[in-house]
Amino acid sequence: QLVESGGGSVQTGGSLRLSCAASKFGGRSYCMAWFRQVPGKDREAVAAIEPDGTTWYEDSVKGRFTISQDRSKKSLYLEMNTLTPEDTAMYYCAANAEPCSVGTVRRLEVMTALGHWGQGTQVTVSL
């Protein structure tokens, strides 16, 4: 239901744009988020967005990452600029219809129980 793309390898300071195709979410109001995970650590939310465009960002990505959506294309995006090695991770797209807010969709325990997930796309940032 959710398919990520756009990951890859870049050098420090580079940019990537991740995309998430949400083909089966048409016609419903839902919130979406981007999470990332490195081996040995919990998955963490980095950005979230509500149907009305309200956004939330994790502190370390504020000013560098931009989450956006195109509901007509059933797509979610994450524009990532000024990347650092600390951004290296598997990035996951997640969606949930209810409860729907940036405050809930960014919570791993909520999304683990209720959300829908993609398979992830790897982002690797080298020095």
XYZ file of N, CA, C and O in Angstrom:
508
model
N 0.816 -1.204 0.000
C 0.000 0.000 0.000
C 0.850 1.255 0.000
O 0.420 2.295 -0.512
N 2.007 1.209 0.630
C 2.926 2.332 0.654
C 4.246 1.880 0.062
O 4.816 0.892 0.519
N 4.730 2.620 -0.920
C 5.963 2.241 -1.595
C 6.888 3.444 -1.647
O 6.557 4.454 -2.293
N 8.033 3.332 -0.976
C 9.003 4.418 -0.956
C 9.976 4.284 -2.120
O 10.241 3.180 -2.612
N 10.525 5.426 -2.510
C 11.576 5.454 -3.517
C 12.397 6.711 -3.318
O 11.999 7.616 -2.574
N 13.536 6.775 -3.989
C 14.343 7.976 -3.964
C 15.571 7.922 -3.083
O 16.366 8.872 -3.071
N 15.739 6.853 -2.330
C 16.920 6.744 -1.502
C 18.166 6.553 -2.341
O 18.095 6.341 -3.558
N 19.320 6.641 -1.684
C 20.572 6.461 -2.398
C 21.740 6.889 -1.554
O 21.610 7.091 -0.343
N 22.869 7.037 -2.199
C 24.094 7.430 -1.514
C 24.522 8.814 -1.985
O 24.575 9.060 -3.197
N 24.802 9.688 -1.031
C 25.257 11.037 -1.344
C 26.389 11.409 -0.393
O 26.581 10.767 0.639
N 27.091 12.453 -0.732
C 28.124 12.973 0.149
C 27.536 14.014 1.094
O 26.458 14.561 0.848
N 28.263 14.261 2.166
C 27.850 15.282 3.120
C 27.564 16.593 2.409
O 28.333 17.026 1.547
N 26.423 17.173 2.782
C 26.002 18.416 2.154
C 25.087 18.219 0.964
O 24.517 19.204 0.454
N 24.929 16.997 0.537
C 24.093 16.709 -0.614
C 22.614 16.684 -0.289
O 22.200 16.912 0.857
N 21.819 16.384 -1.301
C 20.366 16.392 -1.172
C 19.773 15.133 -1.797
O 20.348 14.551 -2.716
N 18.629 14.750 -1.249
C 17.838 13.661 -1.819
C 16.367 14.004 -1.650
O 15.989 14.734 -0.720
N 15.550 13.464 -2.524
C 14.106 13.620 -2.404
C 13.481 12.238 -2.374
O 13.567 11.480 -3.346
N 12.861 11.923 -1.244
C 12.180 10.650 -1.106
C 10.722 10.807 -1.518
O 10.110 11.850 -1.286
N 10.188 9.753 -2.099
C 8.780 9.740 -2.481
C 8.109 8.515 -1.888
O 8.749 7.483 -1.672
N 6.830 8.647 -1.630
C 6.035 7.537 -1.110
C 4.717 7.512 -1.874
O 3.951 8.480 -1.824
N 4.463 6.420 -2.557
C 3.213 6.243 -3.280
C 2.220 5.536 -2.376
O 2.483 4.430 -1.912
N 1.080 6.203 -2.129
C 0.053 5.654 -1.225
C -1.174 5.297 -2.057
O -2.223 5.912 -1.944
N -1.043 4.284 -2.847
C -2.040 4.003 -3.873
C -3.407 3.621 -3.323
O -4.413 3.788 -4.001
N -3.478 3.104 -2.096
C -4.755 2.614 -1.598
C -5.359 3.520 -0.547
O -6.245 3.125 0.199
N -4.893 4.792 -0.484
C -5.400 5.690 0.534
C -6.298 6.772 -0.038
O -6.623 7.728 0.611
N -6.713 6.641 -1.253
C -7.551 7.651 -1.848
C -8.926 7.709 -1.207
O -9.471 6.700 -0.772
N -9.463 8.896 -1.084
C -10.813 9.067 -0.593
C -10.932 9.116 0.911
O -12.013 9.298 1.434
N -9.830 8.951 1.632
C -9.898 9.004 3.089
C -8.962 10.086 3.597
O -7.933 10.351 3.009
N -9.332 10.686 4.691
C -8.432 11.627 5.345
C -7.436 10.828 6.177
O -7.830 9.969 6.954
N -6.191 11.124 5.998
C -5.185 10.396 6.741
C -3.977 11.282 6.951
O -3.727 12.212 6.191
N -3.263 10.988 7.989
C -2.011 11.666 8.279
C -0.864 10.771 7.844
O -0.993 9.543 7.848
N 0.245 11.400 7.522
C 1.389 10.634 7.062
C 2.656 11.141 7.721
O 2.711 12.277 8.193
N 3.645 10.263 7.744
C 4.896 10.629 8.394
C 6.051 9.886 7.740
O 5.866 8.856 7.089
N 7.216 10.443 7.937
C 8.462 9.765 7.585
C 9.179 9.393 8.879
O 9.343 10.232 9.772
N 9.593 8.148 8.952
C 10.404 7.650 10.052
C 11.750 7.203 9.489
O 11.883 6.947 8.291
N 12.727 7.075 10.378
C 14.002 6.499 9.961
C 14.520 5.585 11.067
O 14.173 5.745 12.243
N 15.346 4.656 10.655
C 15.870 3.680 11.606
C 17.288 3.272 11.212
O 17.556 3.008 10.046
N 18.145 3.251 12.227
C 19.491 2.720 12.043
C 19.582 1.423 12.828
O 18.849 1.221 13.801
N 20.448 0.523 12.426
C 20.553 -0.767 13.113
C 20.826 -0.591 14.600
O 21.658 0.213 15.005
N 20.060 -1.329 15.409
C 20.252 -1.292 16.847
C 19.494 -0.208 17.568
O 19.560 -0.117 18.795
N 18.774 0.618 16.824
C 18.008 1.699 17.446
C 16.549 1.620 17.032
O 16.203 1.015 16.020
N 15.701 2.246 17.852
C 14.281 2.298 17.519
C 14.042 3.193 16.309
O 14.793 4.140 16.059
N 12.976 2.908 15.610
C 12.545 3.769 14.528
C 12.105 5.101 15.123
O 11.424 5.143 16.146
N 12.502 6.201 14.490
C 12.131 7.519 14.983
C 11.478 8.330 13.876
O 11.859 8.246 12.714
N 10.495 9.139 14.286
C 9.826 10.008 13.332
C 10.692 11.230 13.054
O 11.308 11.788 13.962
N 10.733 11.635 11.800
C 11.479 12.841 11.452
C 10.571 13.949 10.930
O 10.906 15.128 11.035
N 9.415 13.598 10.368
C 8.498 14.606 9.856
C 7.114 13.991 9.722
O 6.988 12.794 9.483
N 6.099 14.834 9.887
C 4.713 14.368 9.777
C 3.863 15.469 9.158
O 4.206 16.663 9.246
N 2.733 15.059 8.581
C 1.869 16.031 7.920
C 0.418 15.599 8.025
O 0.098 14.413 7.958
N -0.443 16.584 8.254
C -1.884 16.346 8.323
C -2.523 16.656 6.972
O -1.894 17.309 6.128
N -3.780 16.236 6.779
C -4.436 16.517 5.492
C -4.485 18.000 5.146
O -4.440 18.354 3.958
N -4.569 18.880 6.157
C -4.661 20.313 5.870
C -3.291 20.953 5.660
O -3.201 22.171 5.473
N -2.229 20.145 5.714
C -0.889 20.667 5.485
C -0.107 21.007 6.737
O 1.061 21.410 6.644
N -0.726 20.873 7.888
C 0.007 21.093 9.137
C 1.173 20.110 9.224
O 0.998 18.925 8.964
N 2.360 20.626 9.565
C 3.548 19.784 9.602
C 4.222 19.794 10.960
O 4.006 20.681 11.787
N 5.036 18.810 11.160
C 5.876 18.699 12.357
C 7.218 18.143 11.906
O 7.289 17.316 10.996
N 8.300 18.627 12.550
C 9.641 18.125 12.259
C 10.381 17.828 13.549
O 10.268 18.547 14.550
N 11.163 16.786 13.499
C 12.081 16.493 14.590
C 13.170 17.552 14.583
O 13.557 18.060 13.522
N 13.648 17.902 15.776
C 14.543 19.053 15.897
C 15.776 18.963 14.999
O 16.203 19.971 14.417
N 16.356 17.797 14.870
C 17.620 17.685 14.126
C 17.463 17.890 12.627
O 18.458 18.093 11.925
N 16.235 17.857 12.123
C 16.026 18.017 10.680
C 15.351 19.328 10.326
O 15.193 19.644 9.139
N 14.942 20.096 11.338
C 14.280 21.380 11.070
C 15.181 22.276 10.242
O 16.367 22.430 10.526
N 14.609 22.873 9.217
C 15.364 23.760 8.348
C 16.120 23.041 7.245
O 16.636 23.691 6.328
N 16.203 21.709 7.339
C 16.906 20.942 6.301
C 15.965 20.028 5.520
O 16.168 19.808 4.327
N 14.969 19.483 6.201
C 14.019 18.570 5.570
C 12.678 19.269 5.376
O 12.268 20.089 6.203
N 11.993 18.916 4.300
C 10.650 19.433 4.046
C 9.741 18.289 3.637
O 10.030 17.586 2.668
N 8.669 18.124 4.397
C 7.668 17.112 4.064
C 6.561 17.776 3.268
O 6.162 18.913 3.554
N 6.071 17.090 2.262
C 4.977 17.631 1.460
C 4.142 16.481 0.930
O 4.543 15.316 0.993
N 2.989 16.835 0.403
C 2.090 15.801 -0.100
C 1.375 16.313 -1.343
O 1.197 17.508 -1.526
N 1.000 15.386 -2.176
C 0.172 15.679 -3.336
C -0.955 14.659 -3.287
O -0.804 13.523 -3.729
N -2.078 15.085 -2.734
C -3.189 14.146 -2.522
C -3.786 13.689 -3.848
O -4.293 12.580 -3.952
N -3.703 14.536 -4.860
C -4.238 14.138 -6.163
C -3.435 12.992 -6.753
O -3.967 12.166 -7.502
N -2.154 12.926 -6.401
C -1.292 11.849 -6.859
C -1.103 10.771 -5.801
O -0.370 9.809 -6.031
N -1.777 10.962 -4.649
C -1.656 10.005 -3.548
C -0.184 9.773 -3.211
O 0.273 8.631 -3.086
N 0.542 10.876 -3.078
C 1.971 10.781 -2.845
C 2.425 11.658 -1.701
O 1.859 12.723 -1.441
N 3.460 11.189 -1.040
C 4.119 11.909 0.041
C 5.581 12.074 -0.346
O 6.164 11.187 -0.979
N 6.167 13.204 0.067
C 7.556 13.474 -0.297
C 8.341 13.926 0.931
O 7.777 14.454 1.893
N 9.641 13.732 0.862
C 10.547 14.279 1.866
C 11.766 14.826 1.133
O 12.577 14.065 0.611
N 11.857 16.147 1.097
C 13.009 16.814 0.515
C 14.059 16.951 1.606
O 13.792 17.548 2.647
N 15.236 16.394 1.355
C 16.285 16.392 2.372
C 17.503 17.139 1.837
O 18.076 16.734 0.809
N 17.873 18.200 2.514
C 19.013 19.016 2.106
C 20.067 19.039 3.207
O 19.791 18.709 4.361
N 21.265 19.459 2.828
C 22.385 19.573 3.768
C 22.522 18.281 4.591
O 22.599 18.302 5.818
N 22.553 17.192 3.906
C 22.616 15.895 4.580
C 23.962 15.682 5.260
O 25.006 16.163 4.779
N 23.923 14.987 6.378
C 25.123 14.631 7.133
C 25.144 13.121 7.348
O 24.116 12.454 7.190
N 26.296 12.580 7.732
C 26.346 11.132 7.993
C 25.340 10.679 9.049
O 24.897 9.523 9.022
N 24.964 11.584 9.953
C 23.980 11.232 10.985
C 22.586 10.994 10.407
O 21.703 10.473 11.092
N 22.366 11.396 9.168
C 21.078 11.152 8.509
C 21.029 9.784 7.850
O 19.982 9.393 7.329
N 22.134 9.074 7.853
C 22.162 7.738 7.268
C 21.213 6.820 8.016
O 21.291 6.681 9.238
N 20.291 6.204 7.287
C 19.280 5.342 7.902
C 18.401 4.751 6.816
O 18.452 5.171 5.658
N 17.577 3.802 7.221
C 16.484 3.348 6.372
C 15.311 4.275 6.665
O 14.949 4.468 7.832
N 14.730 4.821 5.632
C 13.613 5.754 5.779
C 12.314 5.066 5.379
O 12.232 4.433 4.319
N 11.313 5.232 6.256
C 10.020 4.589 6.068
C 8.908 5.626 5.970
O 8.874 6.591 6.729
N 7.993 5.364 5.090
C 6.761 6.130 4.981
C 5.695 5.427 5.816
O 5.623 4.190 5.812
N 4.878 6.207 6.523
C 3.821 5.626 7.336
C 2.562 6.468 7.214
O 2.640 7.682 7.040
N 1.422 5.823 7.343
C 0.144 6.530 7.221
C -0.872 5.960 8.196
O -0.848 4.768 8.500
N -1.755 6.820 8.664
C -2.832 6.386 9.534
C -4.038 7.294 9.366
O -3.895 8.511 9.280
N -5.203 6.665 9.340
C -6.435 7.437 9.158
C -7.019 7.926 10.483
O -7.561 9.020 10.573
N -6.930 7.129 11.519
C -7.536 7.504 12.791
C -6.812 6.799 13.917
O -6.729 5.570 13.928
N -6.250 7.508 14.896
C -6.284 8.961 15.038
C -5.336 9.646 14.067
O -4.314 9.094 13.690
N -5.712 10.834 13.674
C -4.934 11.546 12.672
C -4.574 12.932 13.173
O -5.418 13.800 13.262
N -3.312 13.097 13.523
C -2.756 14.406 13.828
C -1.246 14.249 13.779
O -0.727 13.130 13.905
N -0.526 15.346 13.628
C 0.929 15.224 13.641
C 1.401 14.764 15.012
O 2.476 14.184 15.161
N 0.577 15.022 16.044
C 0.952 14.598 17.381
C 0.855 13.105 17.588
O 1.549 12.539 18.436
N -0.016 12.448 16.847
C -0.179 11.003 17.010
C 0.590 10.216 15.955
O 1.174 9.177 16.264
N 0.603 10.683 14.724
C 1.225 9.911 13.654
C 2.739 9.859 13.813
O 3.392 9.001 13.221
N 3.312 10.731 14.617
C 4.753 10.688 14.833
C 5.130 9.771 16.001
O 6.313 9.559 16.282
N 4.152 9.221 16.664
C 4.411 8.334 17.794
C 4.566 6.896 17.313
O 3.641 6.307 16.758
N 5.717 6.328 17.540
C 6.004 4.994 17.042
C 5.014 3.969 17.590
O 4.563 3.089 16.852
N 4.648 4.094 18.865
C 3.760 3.081 19.443
C 2.379 3.121 18.792
O 1.727 2.093 18.630
N 1.925 4.321 18.409
C 0.625 4.441 17.736
C 0.707 3.834 16.341
O -0.148 3.047 15.931
N 1.759 4.196 15.628
C 1.878 3.727 14.253
C 2.187 2.234 14.183
O 1.771 1.553 13.250
N 2.885 1.723 15.164
C 3.144 0.285 15.192
C 1.838 -0.480 15.359
O 1.629 -1.516 14.728
N 0.945 0.061 16.175
C -0.319 -0.624 16.454
C -1.367 -0.387 15.366
O -2.138 -1.304 15.051
N -1.397 0.814 14.810
C -2.526 1.195 13.952
C -2.137 1.588 12.545
O -3.000 1.673 11.666
N -0.873 1.913 12.335
C -0.476 2.512 11.071
C -0.153 1.513 9.985
O -0.087 0.301 10.204
N 0.040 2.061 8.799
C 0.456 1.302 7.630
C 1.867 1.763 7.261
O 2.160 2.958 7.341
N 2.677 0.816 6.844
C 4.082 1.112 6.599
C 4.527 0.662 5.220
O 4.019 -0.323 4.680
N 5.510 1.388 4.689
C 6.188 0.921 3.506
C 7.362 0.038 3.878
O 7.622 -0.206 5.059
N 8.073 -0.417 2.868
C 9.203 -1.325 3.078
C 10.500 -0.581 3.356
O 11.480 -1.184 3.792
N 10.520 0.700 3.096
C 11.704 1.498 3.396
C 12.596 1.725 2.195
O 12.598 0.956 1.237
N 13.370 2.809 2.281
C 14.362 3.130 1.267
C 15.615 3.610 1.995
O 15.530 4.415 2.926
N 16.770 3.104 1.591
C 18.009 3.376 2.297
C 18.606 4.711 1.860
O 18.723 4.990 0.659
N 19.008 5.488 2.839
C 19.744 6.732 2.596
C 21.108 6.599 3.265
O 21.186 6.321 4.463
N 22.154 6.806 2.491
C 23.514 6.715 3.014
C 24.249 7.998 2.685
O 24.327 8.395 1.524
N 24.773 8.644 3.725
C 25.500 9.897 3.548
C 26.940 9.672 3.975
O 27.201 9.303 5.122
N 27.870 9.909 3.073
C 29.283 9.688 3.366
C 30.003 11.016 3.543
O 29.543 12.066 3.084
N 31.158 10.938 4.193
C 31.938 12.139 4.446
C 32.528 12.680 3.159
O 32.787 11.945 2.211
